[in-house]
Coordinates of N, CA and C in Angstrom, one line a residue:
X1 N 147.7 148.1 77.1 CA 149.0 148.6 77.4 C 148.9 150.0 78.0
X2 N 147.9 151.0 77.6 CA 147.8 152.2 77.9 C 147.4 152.0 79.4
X3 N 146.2 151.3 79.9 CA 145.7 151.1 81.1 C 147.4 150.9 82.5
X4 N 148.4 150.0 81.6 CA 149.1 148.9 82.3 C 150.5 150.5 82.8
X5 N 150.3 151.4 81.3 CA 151.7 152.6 81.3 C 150.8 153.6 82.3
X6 N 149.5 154.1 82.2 CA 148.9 154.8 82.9 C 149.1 154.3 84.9
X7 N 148.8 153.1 85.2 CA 149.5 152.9 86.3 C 150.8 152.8 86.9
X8 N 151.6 152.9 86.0 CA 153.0 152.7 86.0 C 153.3 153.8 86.6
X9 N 153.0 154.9 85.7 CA 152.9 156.6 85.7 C 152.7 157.2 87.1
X10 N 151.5 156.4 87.6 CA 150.8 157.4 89.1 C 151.7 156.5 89.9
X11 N 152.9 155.9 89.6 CA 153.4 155.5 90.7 C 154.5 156.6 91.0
X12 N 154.9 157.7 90.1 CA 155.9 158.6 90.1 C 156.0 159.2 91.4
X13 N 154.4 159.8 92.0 CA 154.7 160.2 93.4 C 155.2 159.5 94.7
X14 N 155.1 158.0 94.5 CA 155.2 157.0 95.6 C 156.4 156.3 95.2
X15 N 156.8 156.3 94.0 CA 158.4 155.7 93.7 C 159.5 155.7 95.5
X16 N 160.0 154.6 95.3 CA 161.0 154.7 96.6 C 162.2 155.6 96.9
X17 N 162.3 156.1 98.1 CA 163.0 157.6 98.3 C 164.4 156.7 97.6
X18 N 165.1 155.2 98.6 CA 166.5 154.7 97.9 C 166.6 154.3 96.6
X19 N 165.6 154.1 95.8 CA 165.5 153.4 94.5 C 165.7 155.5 93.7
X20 N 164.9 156.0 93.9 CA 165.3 157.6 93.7 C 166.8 158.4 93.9
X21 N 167.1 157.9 94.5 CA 168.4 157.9 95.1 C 169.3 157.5 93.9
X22 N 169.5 155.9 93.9 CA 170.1 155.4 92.9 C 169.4 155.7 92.1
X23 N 168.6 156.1 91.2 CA 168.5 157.0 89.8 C 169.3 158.5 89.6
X24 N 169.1 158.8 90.7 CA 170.1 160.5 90.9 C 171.3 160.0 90.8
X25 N 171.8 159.0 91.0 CA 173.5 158.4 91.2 C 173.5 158.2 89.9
X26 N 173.0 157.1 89.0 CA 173.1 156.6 88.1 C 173.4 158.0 86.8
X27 N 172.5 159.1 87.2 CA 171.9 159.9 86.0 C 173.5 160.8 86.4
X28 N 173.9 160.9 87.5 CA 174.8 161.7 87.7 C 176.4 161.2 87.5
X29 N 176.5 159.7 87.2 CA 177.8 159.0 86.2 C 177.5 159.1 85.0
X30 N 176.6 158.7 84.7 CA 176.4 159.0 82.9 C 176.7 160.1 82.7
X31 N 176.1 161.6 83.2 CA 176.2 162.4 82.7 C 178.0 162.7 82.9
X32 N 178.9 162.5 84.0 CA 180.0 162.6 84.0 C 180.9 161.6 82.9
X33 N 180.1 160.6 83.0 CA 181.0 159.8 81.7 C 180.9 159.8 80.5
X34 N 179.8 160.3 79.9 CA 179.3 160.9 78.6 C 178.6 161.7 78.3
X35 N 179.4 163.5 78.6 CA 179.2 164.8 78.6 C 178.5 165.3 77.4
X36 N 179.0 164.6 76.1 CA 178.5 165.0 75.1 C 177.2 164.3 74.6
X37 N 176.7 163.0 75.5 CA 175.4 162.4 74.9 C 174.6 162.2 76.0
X38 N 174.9 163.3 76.8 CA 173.8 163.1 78.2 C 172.1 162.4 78.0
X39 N 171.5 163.4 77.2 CA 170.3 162.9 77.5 C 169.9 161.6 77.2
X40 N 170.5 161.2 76.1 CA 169.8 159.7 75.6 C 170.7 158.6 76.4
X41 N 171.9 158.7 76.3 CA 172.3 157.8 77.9 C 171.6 158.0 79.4
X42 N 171.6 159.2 79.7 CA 170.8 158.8 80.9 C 169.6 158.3 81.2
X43 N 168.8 158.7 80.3 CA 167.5 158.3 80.2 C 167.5 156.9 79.9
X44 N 168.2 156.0 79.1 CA 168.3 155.1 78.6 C 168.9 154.0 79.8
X45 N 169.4 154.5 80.7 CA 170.7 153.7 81.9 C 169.3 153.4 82.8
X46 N 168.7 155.2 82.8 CA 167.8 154.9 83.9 C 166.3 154.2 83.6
X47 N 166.0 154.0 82.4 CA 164.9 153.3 82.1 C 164.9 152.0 82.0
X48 N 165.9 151.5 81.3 CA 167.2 150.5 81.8 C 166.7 149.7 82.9
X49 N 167.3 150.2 84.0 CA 167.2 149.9 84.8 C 165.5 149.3 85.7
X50 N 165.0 150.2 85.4 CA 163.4 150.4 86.0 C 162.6 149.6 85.2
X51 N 162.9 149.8 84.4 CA 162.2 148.9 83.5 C 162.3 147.5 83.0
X52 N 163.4 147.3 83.2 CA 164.5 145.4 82.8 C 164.5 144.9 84.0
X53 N 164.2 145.7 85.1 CA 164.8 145.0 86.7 C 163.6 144.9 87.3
X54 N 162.6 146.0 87.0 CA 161.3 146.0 88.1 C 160.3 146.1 87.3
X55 N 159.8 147.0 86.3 CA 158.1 146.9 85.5 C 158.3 145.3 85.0
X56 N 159.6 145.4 84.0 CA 158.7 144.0 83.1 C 158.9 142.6 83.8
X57 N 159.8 142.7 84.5 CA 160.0 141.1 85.7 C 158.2 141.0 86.0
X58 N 158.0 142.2 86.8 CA 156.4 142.2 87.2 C 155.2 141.8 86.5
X59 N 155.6 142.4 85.3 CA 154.4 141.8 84.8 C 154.6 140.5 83.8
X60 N 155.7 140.4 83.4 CA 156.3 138.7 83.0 C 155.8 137.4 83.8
X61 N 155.9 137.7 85.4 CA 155.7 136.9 86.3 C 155.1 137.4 87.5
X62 N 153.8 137.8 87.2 CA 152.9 138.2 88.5 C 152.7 137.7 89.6
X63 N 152.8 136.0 89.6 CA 152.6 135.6 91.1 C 154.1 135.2 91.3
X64 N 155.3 135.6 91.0 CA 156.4 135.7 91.9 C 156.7 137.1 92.5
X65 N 155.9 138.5 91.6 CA 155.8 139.2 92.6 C 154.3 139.3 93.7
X66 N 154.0 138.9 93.8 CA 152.4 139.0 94.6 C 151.5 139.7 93.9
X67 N 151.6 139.5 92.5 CA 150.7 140.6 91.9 C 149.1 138.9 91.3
X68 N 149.5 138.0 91.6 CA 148.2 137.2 90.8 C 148.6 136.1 92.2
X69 N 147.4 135.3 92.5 CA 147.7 134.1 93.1 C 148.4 132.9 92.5
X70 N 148.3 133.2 91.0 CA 148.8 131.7 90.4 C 149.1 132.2 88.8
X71 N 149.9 131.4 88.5 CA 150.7 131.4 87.2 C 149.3 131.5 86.3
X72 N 149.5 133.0 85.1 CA 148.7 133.1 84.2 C 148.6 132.0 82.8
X73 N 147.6 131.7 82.5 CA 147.4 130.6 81.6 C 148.5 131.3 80.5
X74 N 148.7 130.7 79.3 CA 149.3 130.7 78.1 C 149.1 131.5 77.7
X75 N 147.9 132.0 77.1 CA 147.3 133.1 76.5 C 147.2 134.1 76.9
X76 N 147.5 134.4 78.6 CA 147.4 135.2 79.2 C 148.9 135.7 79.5
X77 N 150.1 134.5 79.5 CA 151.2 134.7 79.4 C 151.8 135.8 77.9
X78 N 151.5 135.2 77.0 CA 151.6 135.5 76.3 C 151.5 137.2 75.6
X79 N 149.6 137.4 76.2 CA 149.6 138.7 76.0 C 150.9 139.4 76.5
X80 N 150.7 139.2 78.5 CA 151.8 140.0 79.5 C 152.8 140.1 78.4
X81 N 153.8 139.0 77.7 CA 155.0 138.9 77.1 C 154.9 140.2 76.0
X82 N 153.8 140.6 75.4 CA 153.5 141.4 74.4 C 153.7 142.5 74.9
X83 N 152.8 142.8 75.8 CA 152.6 144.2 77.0 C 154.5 144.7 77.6
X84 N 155.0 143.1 78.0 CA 155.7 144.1 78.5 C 156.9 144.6 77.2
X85 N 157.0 143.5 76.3 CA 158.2 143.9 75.0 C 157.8 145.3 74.6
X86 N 156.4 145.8 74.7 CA 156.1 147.6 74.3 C 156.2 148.1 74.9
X87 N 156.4 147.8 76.5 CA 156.8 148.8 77.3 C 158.4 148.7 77.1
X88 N 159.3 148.2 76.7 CA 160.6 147.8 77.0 C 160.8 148.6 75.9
X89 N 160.8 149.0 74.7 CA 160.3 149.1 73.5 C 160.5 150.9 73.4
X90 N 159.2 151.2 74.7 CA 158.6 152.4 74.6 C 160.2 152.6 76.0
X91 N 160.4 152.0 77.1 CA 161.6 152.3 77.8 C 163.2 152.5 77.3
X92 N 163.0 151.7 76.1 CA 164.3 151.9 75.5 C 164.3 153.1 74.7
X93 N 163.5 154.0 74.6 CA 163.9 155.1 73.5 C 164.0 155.0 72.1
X94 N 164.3 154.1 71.7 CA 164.4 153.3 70.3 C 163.8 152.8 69.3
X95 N 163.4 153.4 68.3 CA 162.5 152.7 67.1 C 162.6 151.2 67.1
X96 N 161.8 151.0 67.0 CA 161.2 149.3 66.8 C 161.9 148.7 65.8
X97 N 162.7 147.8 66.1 CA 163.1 147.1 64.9 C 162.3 146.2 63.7
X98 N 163.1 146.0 62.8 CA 162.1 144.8 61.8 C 162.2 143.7 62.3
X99 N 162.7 143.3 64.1 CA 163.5 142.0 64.3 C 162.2 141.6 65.0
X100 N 161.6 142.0 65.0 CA 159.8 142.0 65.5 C 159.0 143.2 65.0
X101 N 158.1 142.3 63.7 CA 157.8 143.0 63.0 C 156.0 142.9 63.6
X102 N 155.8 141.9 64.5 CA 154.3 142.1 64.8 C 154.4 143.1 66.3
X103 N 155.7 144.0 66.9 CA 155.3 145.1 67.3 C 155.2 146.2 66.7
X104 N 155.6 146.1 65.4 CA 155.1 148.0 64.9 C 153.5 148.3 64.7
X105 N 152.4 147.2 65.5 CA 151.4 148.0 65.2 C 151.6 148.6 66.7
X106 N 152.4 148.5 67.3 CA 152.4 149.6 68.5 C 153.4 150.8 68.3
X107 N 153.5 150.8 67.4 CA 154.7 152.2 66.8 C 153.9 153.1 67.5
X108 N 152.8 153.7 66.4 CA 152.2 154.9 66.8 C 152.3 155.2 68.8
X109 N 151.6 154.0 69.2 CA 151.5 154.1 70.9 C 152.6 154.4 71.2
X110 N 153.6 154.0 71.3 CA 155.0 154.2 71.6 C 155.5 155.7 71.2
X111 N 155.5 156.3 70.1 CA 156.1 157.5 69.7 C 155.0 158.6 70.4
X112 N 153.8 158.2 70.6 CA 152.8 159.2 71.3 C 153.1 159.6 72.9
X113 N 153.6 158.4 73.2 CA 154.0 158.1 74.9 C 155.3 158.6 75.2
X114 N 156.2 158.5 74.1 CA 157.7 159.1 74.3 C 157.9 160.4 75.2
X115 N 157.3 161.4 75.4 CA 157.8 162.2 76.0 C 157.3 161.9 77.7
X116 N 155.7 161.1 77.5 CA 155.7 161.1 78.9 C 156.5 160.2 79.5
X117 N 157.5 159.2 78.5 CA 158.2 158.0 79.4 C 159.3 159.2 79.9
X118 N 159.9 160.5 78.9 CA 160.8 160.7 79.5 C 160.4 161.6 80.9
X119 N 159.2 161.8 81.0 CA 158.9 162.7 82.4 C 158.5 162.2 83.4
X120 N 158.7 160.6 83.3 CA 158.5 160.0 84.4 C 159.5 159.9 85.4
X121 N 160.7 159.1 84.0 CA 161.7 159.1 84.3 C 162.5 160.4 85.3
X122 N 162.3 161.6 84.3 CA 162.4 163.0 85.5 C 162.0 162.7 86.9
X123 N 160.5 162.5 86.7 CA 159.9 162.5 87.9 C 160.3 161.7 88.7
X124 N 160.9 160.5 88.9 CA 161.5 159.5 89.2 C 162.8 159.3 90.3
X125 N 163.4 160.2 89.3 CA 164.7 160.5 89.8 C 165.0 162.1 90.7
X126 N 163.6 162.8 91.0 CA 163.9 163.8 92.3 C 163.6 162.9 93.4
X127 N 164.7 163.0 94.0 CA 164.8 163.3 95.9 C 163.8 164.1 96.9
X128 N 163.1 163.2 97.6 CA 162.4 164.8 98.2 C 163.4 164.6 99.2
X129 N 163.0 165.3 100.1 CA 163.7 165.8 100.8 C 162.4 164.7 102.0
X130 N 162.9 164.5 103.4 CA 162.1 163.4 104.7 C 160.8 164.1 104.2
X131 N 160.5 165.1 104.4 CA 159.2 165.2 104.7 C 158.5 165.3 103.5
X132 N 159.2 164.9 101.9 CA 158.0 164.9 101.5 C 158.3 166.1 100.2
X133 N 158.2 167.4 100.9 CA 158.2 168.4 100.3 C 159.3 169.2 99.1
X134 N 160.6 169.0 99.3 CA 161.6 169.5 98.7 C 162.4 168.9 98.1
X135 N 162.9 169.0 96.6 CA 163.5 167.7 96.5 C 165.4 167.9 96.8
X136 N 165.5 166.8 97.2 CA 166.9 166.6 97.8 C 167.9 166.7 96.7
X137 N 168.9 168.1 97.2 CA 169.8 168.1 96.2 C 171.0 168.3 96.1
X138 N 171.5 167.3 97.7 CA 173.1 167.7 98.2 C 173.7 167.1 96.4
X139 N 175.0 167.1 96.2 CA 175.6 166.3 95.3 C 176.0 165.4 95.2
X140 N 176.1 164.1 95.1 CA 176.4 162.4 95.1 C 178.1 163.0 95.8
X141 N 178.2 162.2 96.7 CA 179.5 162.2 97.4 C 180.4 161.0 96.8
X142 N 181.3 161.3 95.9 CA 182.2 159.8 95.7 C 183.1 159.6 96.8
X143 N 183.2 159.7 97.5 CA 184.2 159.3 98.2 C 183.7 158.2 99.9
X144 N 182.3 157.8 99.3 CA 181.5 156.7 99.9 C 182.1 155.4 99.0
X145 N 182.8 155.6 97.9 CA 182.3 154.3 96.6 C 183.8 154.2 96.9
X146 N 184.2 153.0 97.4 CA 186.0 152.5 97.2 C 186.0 151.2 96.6
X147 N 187.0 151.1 95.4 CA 186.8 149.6 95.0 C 185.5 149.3 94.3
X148 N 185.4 150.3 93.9 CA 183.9 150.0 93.3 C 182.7 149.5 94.6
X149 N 182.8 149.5 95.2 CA 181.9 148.9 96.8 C 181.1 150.4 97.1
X150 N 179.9 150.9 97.3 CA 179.2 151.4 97.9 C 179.7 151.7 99.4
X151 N 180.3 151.7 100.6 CA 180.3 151.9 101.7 C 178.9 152.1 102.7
X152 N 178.5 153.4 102.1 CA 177.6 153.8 102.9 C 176.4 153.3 102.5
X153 N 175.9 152.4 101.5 CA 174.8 151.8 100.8 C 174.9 150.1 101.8
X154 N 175.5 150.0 101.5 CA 176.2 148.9 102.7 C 175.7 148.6 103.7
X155 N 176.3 149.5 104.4 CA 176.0 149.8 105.6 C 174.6 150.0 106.0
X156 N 174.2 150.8 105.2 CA 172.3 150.9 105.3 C 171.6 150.0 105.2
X157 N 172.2 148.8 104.4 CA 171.5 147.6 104.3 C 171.7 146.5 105.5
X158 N 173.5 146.5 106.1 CA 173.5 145.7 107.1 C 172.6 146.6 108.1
X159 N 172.5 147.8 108.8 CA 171.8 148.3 109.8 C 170.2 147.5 109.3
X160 N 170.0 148.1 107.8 CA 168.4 147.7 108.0 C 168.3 146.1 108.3
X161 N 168.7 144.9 107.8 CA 168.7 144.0 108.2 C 168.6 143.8 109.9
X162 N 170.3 144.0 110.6 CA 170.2 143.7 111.6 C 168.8 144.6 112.8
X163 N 168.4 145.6 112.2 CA 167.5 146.6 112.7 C 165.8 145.4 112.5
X164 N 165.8 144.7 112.0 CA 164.7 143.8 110.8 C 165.3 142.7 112.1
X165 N 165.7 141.9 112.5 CA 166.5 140.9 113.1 C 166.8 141.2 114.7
X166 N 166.5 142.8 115.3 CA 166.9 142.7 116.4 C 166.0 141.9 117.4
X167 N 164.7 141.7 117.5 CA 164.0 140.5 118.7 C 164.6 139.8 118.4
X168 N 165.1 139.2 117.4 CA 166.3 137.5 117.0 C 167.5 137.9 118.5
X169 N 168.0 138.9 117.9 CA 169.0 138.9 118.7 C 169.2 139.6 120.5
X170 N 167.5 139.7 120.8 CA 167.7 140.1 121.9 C 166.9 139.2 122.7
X171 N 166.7 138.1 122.2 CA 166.6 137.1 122.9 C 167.4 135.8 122.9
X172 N 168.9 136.2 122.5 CA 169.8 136.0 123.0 C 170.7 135.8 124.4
X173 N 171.4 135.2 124.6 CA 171.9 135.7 126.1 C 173.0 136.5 126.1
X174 N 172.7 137.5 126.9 CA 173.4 138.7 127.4 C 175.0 138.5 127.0
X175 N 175.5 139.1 125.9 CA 176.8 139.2 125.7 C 177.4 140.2 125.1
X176 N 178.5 140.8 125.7 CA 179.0 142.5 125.3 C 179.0 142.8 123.9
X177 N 179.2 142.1 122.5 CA 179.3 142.1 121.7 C 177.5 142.8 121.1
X178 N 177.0 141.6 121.9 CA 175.4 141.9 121.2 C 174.7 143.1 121.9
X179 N 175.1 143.6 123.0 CA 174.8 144.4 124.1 C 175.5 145.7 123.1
X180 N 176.4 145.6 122.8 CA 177.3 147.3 121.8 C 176.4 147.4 120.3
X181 N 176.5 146.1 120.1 CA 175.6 145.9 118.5 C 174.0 146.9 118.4
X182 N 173.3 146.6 119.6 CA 172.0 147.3 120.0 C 172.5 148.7 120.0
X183 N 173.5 148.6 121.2 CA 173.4 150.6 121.1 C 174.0 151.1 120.1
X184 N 175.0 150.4 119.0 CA 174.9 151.4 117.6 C 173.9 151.0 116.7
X185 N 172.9 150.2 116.8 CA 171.7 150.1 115.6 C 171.0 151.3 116.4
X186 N 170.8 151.5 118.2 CA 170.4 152.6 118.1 C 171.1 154.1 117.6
X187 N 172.0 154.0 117.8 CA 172.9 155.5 117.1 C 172.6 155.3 115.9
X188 N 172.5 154.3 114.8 CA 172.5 154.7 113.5 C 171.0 155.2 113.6
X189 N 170.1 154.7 114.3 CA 168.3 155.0 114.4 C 168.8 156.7 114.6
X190 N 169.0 157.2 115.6 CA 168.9 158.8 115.4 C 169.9 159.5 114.3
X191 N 171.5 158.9 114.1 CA 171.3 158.9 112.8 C 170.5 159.4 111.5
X192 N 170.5 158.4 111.5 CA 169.2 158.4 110.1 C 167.9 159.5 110.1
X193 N 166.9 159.1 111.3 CA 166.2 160.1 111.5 C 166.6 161.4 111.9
X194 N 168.0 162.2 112.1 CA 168.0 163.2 111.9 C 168.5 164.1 110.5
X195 N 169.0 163.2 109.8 CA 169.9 163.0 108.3 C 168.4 162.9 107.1
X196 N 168.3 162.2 107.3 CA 166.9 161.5 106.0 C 165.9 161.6 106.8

C-alpha cells in the first residue's frame, strides 16, 4: 500500500493542469456552499472525486486502463480490491468502520498518512500558471455555468475534439461551412495559446 500511495504522491507535480482546474472549481463551491465546514467537505468532494473516479478504478482494473496486459488472477484481484478499499478509506477522511473489520489492521497506516493525503490534495488543486511556474489564481468565473452546463468547458472539449479530427475533415471536399470551421479552430489555437 505504502509503495502504491508513495506513487500516487509523486504524481502531484504532473497532475493535469484541467483536472486541477476542476479541483479549484470544486474546492471553490464547497467552500461557498458550506462556509462553516470548509475543510472536511472540501477535502472530502475533492478526494472524492480523485480517488472514486481515477486512483481506485486504476488499480481495481489495470488492463482497462493500460496499466497490465491482462486481467490479474483472483488473488491478485483481490489483494488490488484490499489496496484500493485503504486507499478509499485513507481518501475518505474517515475512521474505519466495524462494517469491515479485516481493514483496521490498516488503521495505524491510514491515521499516519492522513496529513500527507491532505497535502496532496493541496497540492493538487494549485493552477500553475502555462509555464509551469506560478500558480494560477484568477477567481472561478460563474457566469460561464448556465443551466447548470459548463459553456466554456464545453467548448474546450468540442475545439479539442474537432482540433483531434481536423485531417478527417480536411480531406473533405471544399465546403464554406468546413472552410470557416478551420479558421475558428485556428482562432481558438491562438486563443488558447495566448490565455493558458
Amino acid at each position: 500500500i505504502s509503495t502504491i500511495w508513495q506513487s500516487i504522491q509523486a504524481t502531484a507535480d504532473i497532475f493535469p493542469r484541467h483536472l486541477r482546474r476542476m479541483l479549484k472549481y470544486l474546492r471553490h463551491e464547497t467552500r461557498n456552499k458550506w462556509p462553516d465546514n470548509q475543510n472536511n467537505v472540501t477535502y472530502s468532494v475533492r478526494s472524492g472525486f480523485v480517488f472514486l473516479r481515477l486512483f481506485c478504478p486504476a488499480i481495481l482494473n489495470p488492463k482497462l486502463f493500460d496499466l497490465a496486459d491482462e486481467m490479474p488472477d483472483p488473488l491478485v484481484s483481490r489483494n488490488l480490491t484490499l489496496v484500493s478499499k485503504v486507499l478509499m478509506s485513507l481518501a475518505n477522511l474517515a475512521d474505519i468502520s466495524q462494517k469491515e473489520p479485516y481493514l483496521l489492521v490498516a488503521k495505524p497506516w491510514i491515521e499516519a498518512n492522513t496529513q500527507s493525503m491532505l497535502d496532496y490534495l493541496d497540492a493538487i488543486t494549485v493552477v500553475p500558471e502555462k509555464n509551469g511556474t506560478k500558480p494560477y489564481n484568477k477567481e472561478i468565473d460563474s457566469t460561464h455555468w448556465r443551466n447548470g452546463i459548463n459553456y466554456t468547458i464545453g467548448m474546450a472539449h468540442v475545439q479539442h475534439l474537432l482540433k483531434e479530427n481536423l485531417e478527417h475533415i480536411r480531406v473533405l471536399p471544399t465546403n464554406p461551412v468546413l472552410v470557416r470551421l478551420q479558421h475558428v479552430l485556428r482562432d481558438f489555437d491562438l486563443v488558447f495559446s495566448q490565455n493558458f
